[in-house]
Amino acid sequence: MTADILFSKPFHAPREMENLARVVQGDHAHGDGEFTRSATRRLTDITGTPAALLTTSGSHALELASRLLDLGPGDEVILPSFTFPSAANAIALTGATCVFVDVDLRYGNIDPQQVAEAITPRTKAISVVSYGGVAVDFESIGRIADEHGLAIIEDNAHGLGGEYRGQQLGAFGVVAIQSFHDTKNVHCGEGGAILINDPSMLERAEIVREKGTNRARFLRGQVDKYTWVDVGSSYLMSEYNAAVLDSQLDSFDHIQAKRHAIWSSYAHRLPTWAEAENVRLMDVPDDRRHPAHLFFLQAPDHEYQTALLAHLRSLGVVGTFHYIPLDSAPAGLRFGRRLRELTSSQSFSERLVRLPLWADMSDDQVDRVIAAVTSFHR
Ligand SMILES: *Cc1c(COP(=O)(O)O)cnc(C)c1O
């Protein structure tokens, strides 16, 4: 028996152990040490954003974003139904209301037309995710946000290294978040970051991340004692995680080259089968660059999705679906409302199949995935 081809496998970067040993044997294991500084620099180099703060997770970075925007009871935030629950939690935790809208059927990204329709006097922000790192229509979303004075929260968990019209993703929200969960292209087990594109928000972000204190200013010698100045939490990434993350980010180009090669194999070798089966393969518009975070296909209907996943599983290939729409989930019904019946999110979700994609997949494993997929027929 050959081993199953897993859906995802964390990358191991070359200097992780050496970096970790330095933290374990050193005198600084809490946040904001040398590896945090180095990893933060590498991150802002990749995203081109003016500032970033490492956090304990992408979910916590979203919570921090909600605090920076002062969301609270009575406020509404518009977000896609087809997204990760953390985007909704970050809103619901403040007492604000989630207003769910649909995604488009081709890319799974938020539908700008529905965003415009969902705006009320209570709307404060639009939370978007570039699904699979294929950028949302930032031109339309940006125009709507400007017209109504709304903030954009950019969940860039999939998008590190992606671009929209020549500009790196992570630069489109007033704040953006990254996740370094071990299913992401670059990881440190659990971790995240908030990217700050409005420099006037940086000082407050440091305070909220540091238990509501001005400790960061104190450590820089800007105030002579530190104290409680705002409501915050402990969102700092420890140096153990930062040591691994720094090594991973150092390998970013290598990771991306390997992931892109696998993505391209799927994109080049599946079309004949896909066309015959009436399956649509993930594609990317000319004005966007994806970061090879995932490769998906869209089955013609839900039964096909279920049968294809079972067929792959029987051949030792672990494919998977993705988000279950939030608007009709138990918590979605309690903490949100929807613009209308979100049929596209439902349809996108119940026809989606993602294929294994991780940097160290061998050519043989990629061949096996392609053979498994193309041996399936309705
Ligand atoms: C992974 C992910 C998150 C959450 O990140 P964590 O670091 O696991 O908290 C948020 N949004 C999206 C779209 C994600 O894929």
Tab-separated table of C-alpha atoms and ligand atoms in Angstrom:
chain	number	residue	atom	x	y	z
A	1	MET	CA	0.000	0.000	0.000
A	2	THR	CA	1.304	3.430	-0.862
A	3	ALA	CA	0.649	6.119	1.712
A	4	ASP	CA	-2.279	8.495	1.328
A	5	ILE	CA	-1.520	11.851	-0.238
A	6	LEU	CA	-2.563	14.281	2.446
A	7	PHE	CA	-4.475	17.425	1.637
A	8	SER	CA	-1.968	19.657	3.384
A	9	LYS	CA	1.391	19.187	5.073
A	10	PRO	CA	3.306	21.864	6.995
A	11	PHE	CA	6.542	23.015	5.364
A	12	HIS	CA	9.807	22.575	7.296
A	13	ALA	CA	12.202	25.455	6.792
A	14	PRO	CA	15.958	24.867	7.083
A	15	ARG	CA	16.840	27.178	9.979
A	16	GLU	CA	13.887	26.458	12.278
A	17	MET	CA	15.763	24.238	14.755
A	18	GLU	CA	18.756	26.547	14.949
A	19	ASN	CA	16.520	29.590	15.529
A	20	LEU	CA	14.454	27.749	18.125
A	21	ALA	CA	17.562	26.628	19.994
A	22	ARG	CA	18.618	30.263	20.282
A	23	VAL	CA	15.325	31.184	21.911
A	24	VAL	CA	15.274	28.133	24.184
A	25	GLN	CA	18.816	28.830	25.403
A	26	GLY	CA	18.485	32.615	25.496
A	27	ASP	CA	16.944	35.164	27.829
A	28	HIS	CA	13.985	36.422	25.788
A	29	ALA	CA	11.107	34.049	25.053
A	30	HIS	CA	8.112	36.384	25.266
A	31	GLY	CA	7.012	38.567	22.359
A	32	ASP	CA	8.805	41.330	20.464
A	33	GLY	CA	12.322	39.887	20.544
A	34	GLU	CA	14.877	39.639	17.733
A	35	PHE	CA	12.995	36.991	15.727
A	36	THR	CA	9.777	38.981	15.950
A	37	ARG	CA	11.616	42.036	14.610
A	38	SER	CA	13.230	40.063	11.804
A	39	ALA	CA	10.035	38.210	10.807
A	40	THR	CA	8.058	41.463	10.881
A	41	ARG	CA	10.566	43.095	8.534
A	42	ARG	CA	10.384	40.159	6.140
A	43	LEU	CA	6.584	40.326	6.241
A	44	THR	CA	6.385	44.049	5.442
A	45	ASP	CA	8.914	43.475	2.631
A	46	ILE	CA	6.626	40.831	1.094
A	47	THR	CA	3.399	42.813	1.503
A	48	GLY	CA	4.808	46.312	0.974
A	49	THR	CA	2.740	47.552	3.924
A	50	PRO	CA	4.045	50.341	6.177
A	51	ALA	CA	3.720	48.377	9.437
A	52	ALA	CA	2.861	44.940	10.807
A	53	LEU	CA	2.474	43.415	14.251
A	54	LEU	CA	2.777	39.672	14.831
A	55	THR	CA	-0.102	38.109	16.742
A	56	THR	CA	-1.008	34.789	18.335
A	57	SER	CA	-3.306	33.912	15.413
A	58	GLY	CA	-5.096	35.267	12.383
A	59	SER	CA	-8.331	35.114	14.386
A	60	HIS	CA	-6.814	37.311	17.089
A	61	ALA	CA	-5.582	39.735	14.439
A	62	LEU	CA	-9.206	40.008	13.241
A	63	GLU	CA	-10.350	40.693	16.829
A	64	LEU	CA	-7.675	43.352	17.136
A	65	ALA	CA	-8.926	44.899	13.884
A	66	SER	CA	-12.470	45.058	15.312
A	67	ARG	CA	-11.186	46.900	18.377
A	68	LEU	CA	-9.215	49.369	16.251
A	69	LEU	CA	-12.394	50.177	14.346
A	70	ASP	CA	-14.313	50.526	17.660
A	71	LEU	CA	-17.038	48.130	16.564
A	72	GLY	CA	-19.814	47.645	19.063
A	73	PRO	CA	-23.529	46.992	19.567
A	74	GLY	CA	-25.663	48.662	16.897
A	75	ASP	CA	-22.893	48.586	14.281
A	76	GLU	CA	-23.107	46.426	11.185
A	77	VAL	CA	-20.266	44.852	9.219
A	78	ILE	CA	-20.846	43.401	5.760
A	79	LEU	CA	-19.011	40.165	5.000
A	80	PRO	CA	-19.323	37.190	2.650
A	81	SER	CA	-21.275	34.169	3.854
A	82	PHE	CA	-18.620	31.950	2.263
A	83	THR	CA	-15.673	32.594	4.586
A	84	PHE	CA	-13.933	31.320	7.703
A	85	PRO	CA	-15.913	31.684	10.975
A	86	SER	CA	-13.170	33.838	12.549
A	87	ALA	CA	-14.145	36.785	10.345
A	88	ALA	CA	-17.667	36.630	11.805
A	89	ASN	CA	-16.524	35.911	15.391
A	90	ALA	CA	-14.408	39.049	15.379
A	91	ILE	CA	-17.548	41.061	14.628
A	92	ALA	CA	-19.954	39.171	16.921
A	93	LEU	CA	-17.567	39.344	19.892
A	94	THR	CA	-17.933	43.143	19.916
A	95	GLY	CA	-21.738	42.977	19.892
A	96	ALA	CA	-21.870	44.266	16.306
A	97	THR	CA	-24.055	42.515	13.718
A	98	CYS	CA	-22.749	40.409	10.823
A	99	VAL	CA	-24.530	41.219	7.571
A	100	PHE	CA	-23.923	38.356	5.181
A	101	VAL	CA	-23.865	38.782	1.413
A	102	ASP	CA	-23.127	36.433	-1.470
A	103	VAL	CA	-19.959	35.566	-3.341
A	104	ASP	CA	-19.574	35.328	-7.093
A	105	LEU	CA	-19.811	31.838	-8.559
A	106	ARG	CA	-16.479	31.930	-10.357
A	107	TYR	CA	-13.934	33.018	-7.727
A	108	GLY	CA	-15.890	32.705	-4.483
A	109	ASN	CA	-15.246	36.369	-3.668
A	110	ILE	CA	-17.642	38.914	-2.140
A	111	ASP	CA	-20.156	40.339	-4.624
A	112	PRO	CA	-19.759	44.161	-4.766
A	113	GLN	CA	-23.319	44.645	-6.037
A	114	GLN	CA	-24.712	42.938	-2.932
A	115	VAL	CA	-22.351	44.912	-0.685
A	116	ALA	CA	-23.807	48.132	-2.096
A	117	GLU	CA	-27.338	46.840	-1.493
A	118	ALA	CA	-26.591	45.804	2.101
A	119	ILE	CA	-25.423	49.227	3.298
A	120	THR	CA	-27.522	50.926	5.982
A	121	PRO	CA	-26.856	53.969	8.201
A	122	ARG	CA	-25.435	51.501	10.766
A	123	THR	CA	-22.819	49.975	8.444
A	124	LYS	CA	-19.289	50.621	9.683
A	125	ALA	CA	-17.055	48.291	7.712
A	126	ILE	CA	-16.753	45.729	4.935
A	127	SER	CA	-14.789	42.581	5.767
A	128	VAL	CA	-13.436	40.806	2.694
A	129	VAL	CA	-11.320	37.749	1.990
A	130	SER	CA	-9.488	37.123	-1.274
A	131	TYR	CA	-10.491	33.481	-1.617
A	132	GLY	CA	-7.506	31.304	-2.469
A	133	GLY	CA	-5.482	34.509	-2.706
A	134	VAL	CA	-7.255	35.575	-5.909
A	135	ALA	CA	-7.974	39.218	-5.154
A	136	VAL	CA	-11.501	40.458	-4.590
A	137	ASP	CA	-12.667	43.265	-6.890
A	138	PHE	CA	-10.915	45.931	-4.826
A	139	GLU	CA	-11.724	48.661	-7.297
A	140	SER	CA	-15.487	48.243	-6.800
A	141	ILE	CA	-15.253	47.532	-3.066
A	142	GLY	CA	-12.928	50.525	-2.590
A	143	ARG	CA	-15.324	52.792	-4.464
A	144	ILE	CA	-18.290	51.682	-2.321
A	145	ALA	CA	-16.254	52.077	0.877
A	146	ASP	CA	-15.134	55.590	-0.103
A	147	GLU	CA	-18.638	56.670	-1.074
A	148	HIS	CA	-20.073	55.656	2.290
A	149	GLY	CA	-17.055	56.315	4.525
A	150	LEU	CA	-16.622	52.638	5.445
A	151	ALA	CA	-13.467	50.843	6.562
A	152	ILE	CA	-12.241	47.774	4.681
A	153	ILE	CA	-10.962	44.866	6.779
A	154	GLU	CA	-8.848	42.670	4.501
A	155	ASP	CA	-8.619	39.038	5.586
A	156	ASN	CA	-5.482	38.102	3.670
A	157	ALA	CA	-5.023	34.674	5.288
A	158	HIS	CA	-4.814	33.052	1.836
A	159	GLY	CA	-3.198	35.902	-0.007
A	160	LEU	CA	0.411	36.347	1.105
A	161	GLY	CA	2.362	36.975	-2.107
A	162	GLY	CA	-0.754	37.596	-4.235
A	163	GLU	CA	-1.287	40.790	-6.246
A	164	TYR	CA	-4.096	42.942	-7.611
A	165	ARG	CA	-3.109	45.205	-10.519
A	166	GLY	CA	0.548	45.123	-9.552
A	167	GLN	CA	-0.048	45.883	-5.864
A	168	GLN	CA	0.615	43.219	-3.239
A	169	LEU	CA	-2.388	41.939	-1.292
A	170	GLY	CA	-2.541	43.104	2.303
A	171	ALA	CA	-2.383	46.743	1.198
A	172	PHE	CA	-6.087	47.210	0.402
A	173	GLY	CA	-7.735	47.276	3.810
A	174	VAL	CA	-7.245	50.002	6.364
A	175	VAL	CA	-5.988	46.933	8.209
A	176	ALA	CA	-5.293	43.452	6.853
A	177	ILE	CA	-4.616	40.174	8.607
A	178	GLN	CA	-2.395	37.178	7.918
A	179	SER	CA	-2.577	33.699	9.408
A	180	PHE	CA	0.425	31.473	10.060
A	181	HIS	CA	-1.599	28.390	10.960
A	182	ASP	CA	0.187	25.282	9.718
A	183	THR	CA	-2.238	24.885	6.798
A	184	LYS	CA	-1.070	28.190	5.316
A	185	ASN	CA	1.806	28.677	2.834
A	186	VAL	CA	4.041	30.060	5.605
A	187	HIS	CA	3.433	28.925	9.169
A	188	CYS	CA	4.626	28.712	12.765
A	189	GLY	CA	2.077	26.208	14.082
A	190	GLU	CA	-0.371	28.869	15.201
A	191	GLY	CA	0.221	32.547	14.578
A	192	GLY	CA	-0.851	35.604	12.677
A	193	ALA	CA	-0.232	39.254	11.982
A	194	ILE	CA	-2.082	42.489	11.537
A	195	LEU	CA	-0.902	44.769	8.728
A	196	ILE	CA	-1.524	48.440	9.434
A	197	ASN	CA	-2.026	50.547	6.326
A	198	ASP	CA	-3.173	53.678	8.166
A	199	PRO	CA	-0.093	54.734	10.165
A	200	SER	CA	-2.250	56.721	12.599
A	201	MET	CA	-3.619	53.391	13.878
A	202	LEU	CA	-0.264	51.852	14.736
A	203	GLU	CA	0.162	53.203	18.244
A	204	ARG	CA	-3.321	52.098	19.279
A	205	ALA	CA	-2.720	48.671	17.714
A	206	GLU	CA	0.409	48.262	19.820
A	207	ILE	CA	-1.612	49.156	22.928
A	208	VAL	CA	-4.515	46.802	22.215
A	209	ARG	CA	-2.103	43.959	21.450
A	210	GLU	CA	-0.182	44.596	24.708
A	211	LYS	CA	-3.032	44.182	27.254
A	212	GLY	CA	-4.259	47.726	26.740
A	213	THR	CA	-1.005	49.183	28.049
A	214	ASN	CA	1.501	51.576	26.537
A	215	ARG	CA	4.338	49.117	27.183
A	216	ALA	CA	5.664	49.420	23.614
A	217	ARG	CA	6.177	53.167	24.049
A	218	PHE	CA	7.763	52.526	27.458
A	219	LEU	CA	10.258	50.056	25.969
A	220	ARG	CA	11.189	52.661	23.354
A	221	GLY	CA	11.753	55.232	26.119
A	222	GLN	CA	8.865	57.428	24.932
A	223	VAL	CA	7.080	57.356	28.319
A	224	ASP	CA	8.720	56.816	31.708
A	225	LYS	CA	6.259	54.256	33.050
A	226	TYR	CA	3.707	52.022	31.467
A	227	THR	CA	0.080	51.838	32.453
A	228	TRP	CA	-3.385	50.710	31.411
A	229	VAL	CA	-4.629	53.141	28.767
A	230	ASP	CA	-7.241	51.235	26.717
A	231	VAL	CA	-9.142	47.953	26.511
A	232	GLY	CA	-6.896	45.298	25.059
A	233	SER	CA	-5.713	41.742	25.348
A	234	SER	CA	-2.556	39.682	24.991
A	235	TYR	CA	-2.158	39.136	21.273
A	236	LEU	CA	1.653	38.964	21.061
A	237	MET	CA	3.312	36.065	19.311
A	238	SER	CA	5.978	34.423	21.496
A	239	GLU	CA	9.582	34.284	20.307
A	240	TYR	CA	9.357	30.485	19.949
A	241	ASN	CA	6.771	30.916	17.211
A	242	ALA	CA	8.562	33.916	15.738
A	243	ALA	CA	11.801	31.889	15.518
A	244	VAL	CA	10.058	29.347	13.289
A	245	LEU	CA	8.172	32.013	11.365
A	246	ASP	CA	11.359	33.949	10.619
A	247	SER	CA	12.932	30.874	9.082
A	248	GLN	CA	9.768	30.168	7.065
A	249	LEU	CA	9.612	33.715	5.712
A	250	ASP	CA	13.294	33.461	4.827
A	251	SER	CA	12.275	30.485	2.629
A	252	PHE	CA	9.243	32.260	1.161
A	253	ASP	CA	10.519	32.381	-2.446
A	254	HIS	CA	11.434	28.701	-2.321
A	255	ILE	CA	8.047	27.712	-0.841
A	256	GLN	CA	6.186	29.777	-3.425
A	257	ALA	CA	8.172	28.420	-6.375
A	258	LYS	CA	7.389	24.858	-5.328
A	259	ARG	CA	3.695	25.555	-4.715
A	260	HIS	CA	3.343	27.391	-8.037
A	261	ALA	CA	4.893	24.448	-9.910
A	262	ILE	CA	2.261	22.092	-8.447
A	263	TRP	CA	-0.570	24.558	-9.070
A	264	SER	CA	0.550	24.903	-12.695
A	265	SER	CA	0.651	21.132	-13.176
A	266	TYR	CA	-2.996	20.957	-12.140
A	267	ALA	CA	-3.916	23.937	-14.281
A	268	HIS	CA	-2.178	22.508	-17.371
A	269	ARG	CA	-2.995	18.832	-17.083
A	270	LEU	CA	-6.654	18.813	-15.998
A	271	PRO	CA	-8.492	20.904	-18.647
A	272	THR	CA	-9.233	18.093	-21.116
A	273	TRP	CA	-10.825	15.985	-18.397
A	274	ALA	CA	-12.570	19.001	-16.868
A	275	GLU	CA	-14.140	20.056	-20.137
A	276	ALA	CA	-15.437	16.568	-20.847
A	277	GLU	CA	-16.915	16.367	-17.338
A	278	ASN	CA	-18.394	19.854	-17.261
A	279	VAL	CA	-16.125	20.700	-14.323
A	280	ARG	CA	-14.720	24.220	-13.994
A	281	LEU	CA	-11.102	24.625	-12.903
A	282	MET	CA	-9.890	27.496	-10.750
A	283	ASP	CA	-8.749	30.360	-12.954
A	284	VAL	CA	-7.227	33.751	-12.286
A	285	PRO	CA	-8.069	37.042	-14.028
A	286	ASP	CA	-5.249	38.736	-15.962
A	287	ASP	CA	-4.996	41.655	-13.540
A	288	ARG	CA	-4.369	39.375	-10.519
A	289	ARG	CA	-1.586	37.103	-9.332
A	290	HIS	CA	-2.480	34.257	-7.020
A	291	PRO	CA	-0.078	32.914	-4.374
A	292	ALA	CA	-0.706	29.182	-5.029
A	293	HIS	CA	-2.451	28.800	-1.697
A	294	LEU	CA	-5.033	26.362	-3.021
A	295	PHE	CA	-6.277	24.761	-6.210
A	296	PHE	CA	-9.983	24.131	-6.552
A	297	LEU	CA	-12.402	22.682	-9.029
A	298	GLN	CA	-16.119	23.257	-9.229
A	299	ALA	CA	-18.254	20.211	-9.819
A	300	PRO	CA	-21.410	20.598	-11.907
A	301	ASP	CA	-23.563	19.744	-8.862
A	302	HIS	CA	-23.397	18.575	-5.234
A	303	GLU	CA	-23.731	14.855	-6.025
A	304	TYR	CA	-20.728	15.104	-8.313
A	305	GLN	CA	-18.711	16.794	-5.539
A	306	THR	CA	-19.539	13.994	-3.074
A	307	ALA	CA	-18.798	11.248	-5.603
A	308	LEU	CA	-15.513	12.801	-6.757
A	309	LEU	CA	-14.260	13.230	-3.177
A	310	ALA	CA	-15.153	9.596	-2.411
A	311	HIS	CA	-13.422	8.423	-5.590
A	312	LEU	CA	-10.230	10.362	-4.711
A	313	ARG	CA	-10.339	8.967	-1.164
A	314	SER	CA	-10.610	5.400	-2.514
A	315	LEU	CA	-7.373	6.029	-4.423
A	316	GLY	CA	-5.573	7.444	-1.394
A	317	VAL	CA	-5.916	11.086	-2.377
A	318	VAL	CA	-7.320	13.420	0.276
A	319	GLY	CA	-9.268	16.189	-1.412
A	320	THR	CA	-11.748	18.313	0.472
A	321	PHE	CA	-14.570	20.838	0.262
A	322	HIS	CA	-14.316	24.160	2.129
A	323	TYR	CA	-16.465	26.638	4.080
A	324	ILE	CA	-20.071	25.898	4.914
A	325	PRO	CA	-21.994	29.196	4.412
A	326	LEU	CA	-22.139	31.172	7.647
A	327	ASP	CA	-25.484	32.901	7.115
A	328	SER	CA	-27.470	29.694	7.702
A	329	ALA	CA	-25.116	28.223	10.347
A	330	PRO	CA	-26.473	28.149	13.938
A	331	ALA	CA	-24.256	31.042	15.063
A	332	GLY	CA	-24.856	32.911	11.826
A	333	LEU	CA	-28.587	32.911	12.538
A	334	ARG	CA	-27.968	34.224	16.077
A	335	PHE	CA	-25.341	36.881	15.383
A	336	GLY	CA	-26.103	37.957	11.858
A	337	ARG	CA	-28.630	38.529	9.182
A	338	ARG	CA	-28.442	38.081	5.459
A	339	LEU	CA	-29.271	40.427	2.659
A	340	ARG	CA	-31.434	37.744	1.043
A	341	GLU	CA	-31.241	34.020	0.275
A	342	LEU	CA	-27.541	33.569	-0.577
A	343	THR	CA	-27.840	31.013	-3.341
A	344	SER	CA	-24.405	31.572	-4.889
A	345	SER	CA	-22.533	30.983	-1.618
A	346	GLN	CA	-24.509	27.772	-1.149
A	347	SER	CA	-23.867	26.642	-4.702
A	348	PHE	CA	-20.158	27.528	-4.591
A	349	SER	CA	-19.743	25.687	-1.297
A	350	GLU	CA	-21.545	22.505	-2.252
A	351	ARG	CA	-19.705	22.086	-5.565
A	352	LEU	CA	-16.159	22.937	-4.452
A	353	VAL	CA	-13.348	20.372	-4.410
A	354	ARG	CA	-9.838	21.319	-3.325
A	355	LEU	CA	-6.866	19.172	-4.316
A	356	PRO	CA	-3.764	18.419	-2.209
A	357	LEU	CA	-1.239	21.253	-2.449
A	358	TRP	CA	1.855	21.583	-0.284
A	359	ALA	CA	5.400	22.626	-1.070
A	360	ASP	CA	7.127	19.260	-0.669
A	361	MET	CA	4.774	17.174	-2.813
A	362	SER	CA	6.863	15.004	-5.129
A	363	ASP	CA	6.316	14.811	-8.889
A	364	ASP	CA	5.074	11.275	-8.347
A	365	GLN	CA	2.473	12.471	-5.845
A	366	VAL	CA	1.282	15.208	-8.194
A	367	ASP	CA	1.009	12.584	-10.963
A	368	ARG	CA	-1.043	10.356	-8.659
A	369	VAL	CA	-3.457	13.182	-7.822
A	370	ILE	CA	-3.926	14.016	-11.504
A	371	ALA	CA	-4.408	10.343	-12.407
A	372	ALA	CA	-6.982	9.960	-9.624
A	373	VAL	CA	-8.933	13.009	-10.725
A	374	THR	CA	-8.894	12.191	-14.435
A	375	SER	CA	-9.993	8.597	-13.811
A	376	PHE	CA	-13.303	9.881	-12.421
A	377	HIS	CA	-16.265	10.006	-14.766
A	378	ARG	CA	-19.875	10.712	-14.095
B	1	LIG	C1	-6.834	30.420	8.438
B	1	LIG	C2	-7.795	31.505	8.261
B	1	LIG	C3	-8.135	32.396	9.291
B	1	LIG	C4	-7.760	32.206	10.733
B	1	LIG	O1	-6.466	32.113	11.018
B	1	LIG	P1	-5.955	31.422	12.358
B	1	LIG	O2	-4.523	31.808	12.368
B	1	LIG	O3	-6.178	29.947	12.224
B	1	LIG	O4	-6.693	32.002	13.507
B	1	LIG	C5	-8.964	33.463	9.009
B	1	LIG	N1	-9.459	33.647	7.784
B	1	LIG	C6	-9.179	32.814	6.774
B	1	LIG	C7	-9.750	33.079	5.423
B	1	LIG	C8	-8.360	31.709	6.978
B	1	LIG	O5	-8.111	30.867	5.963
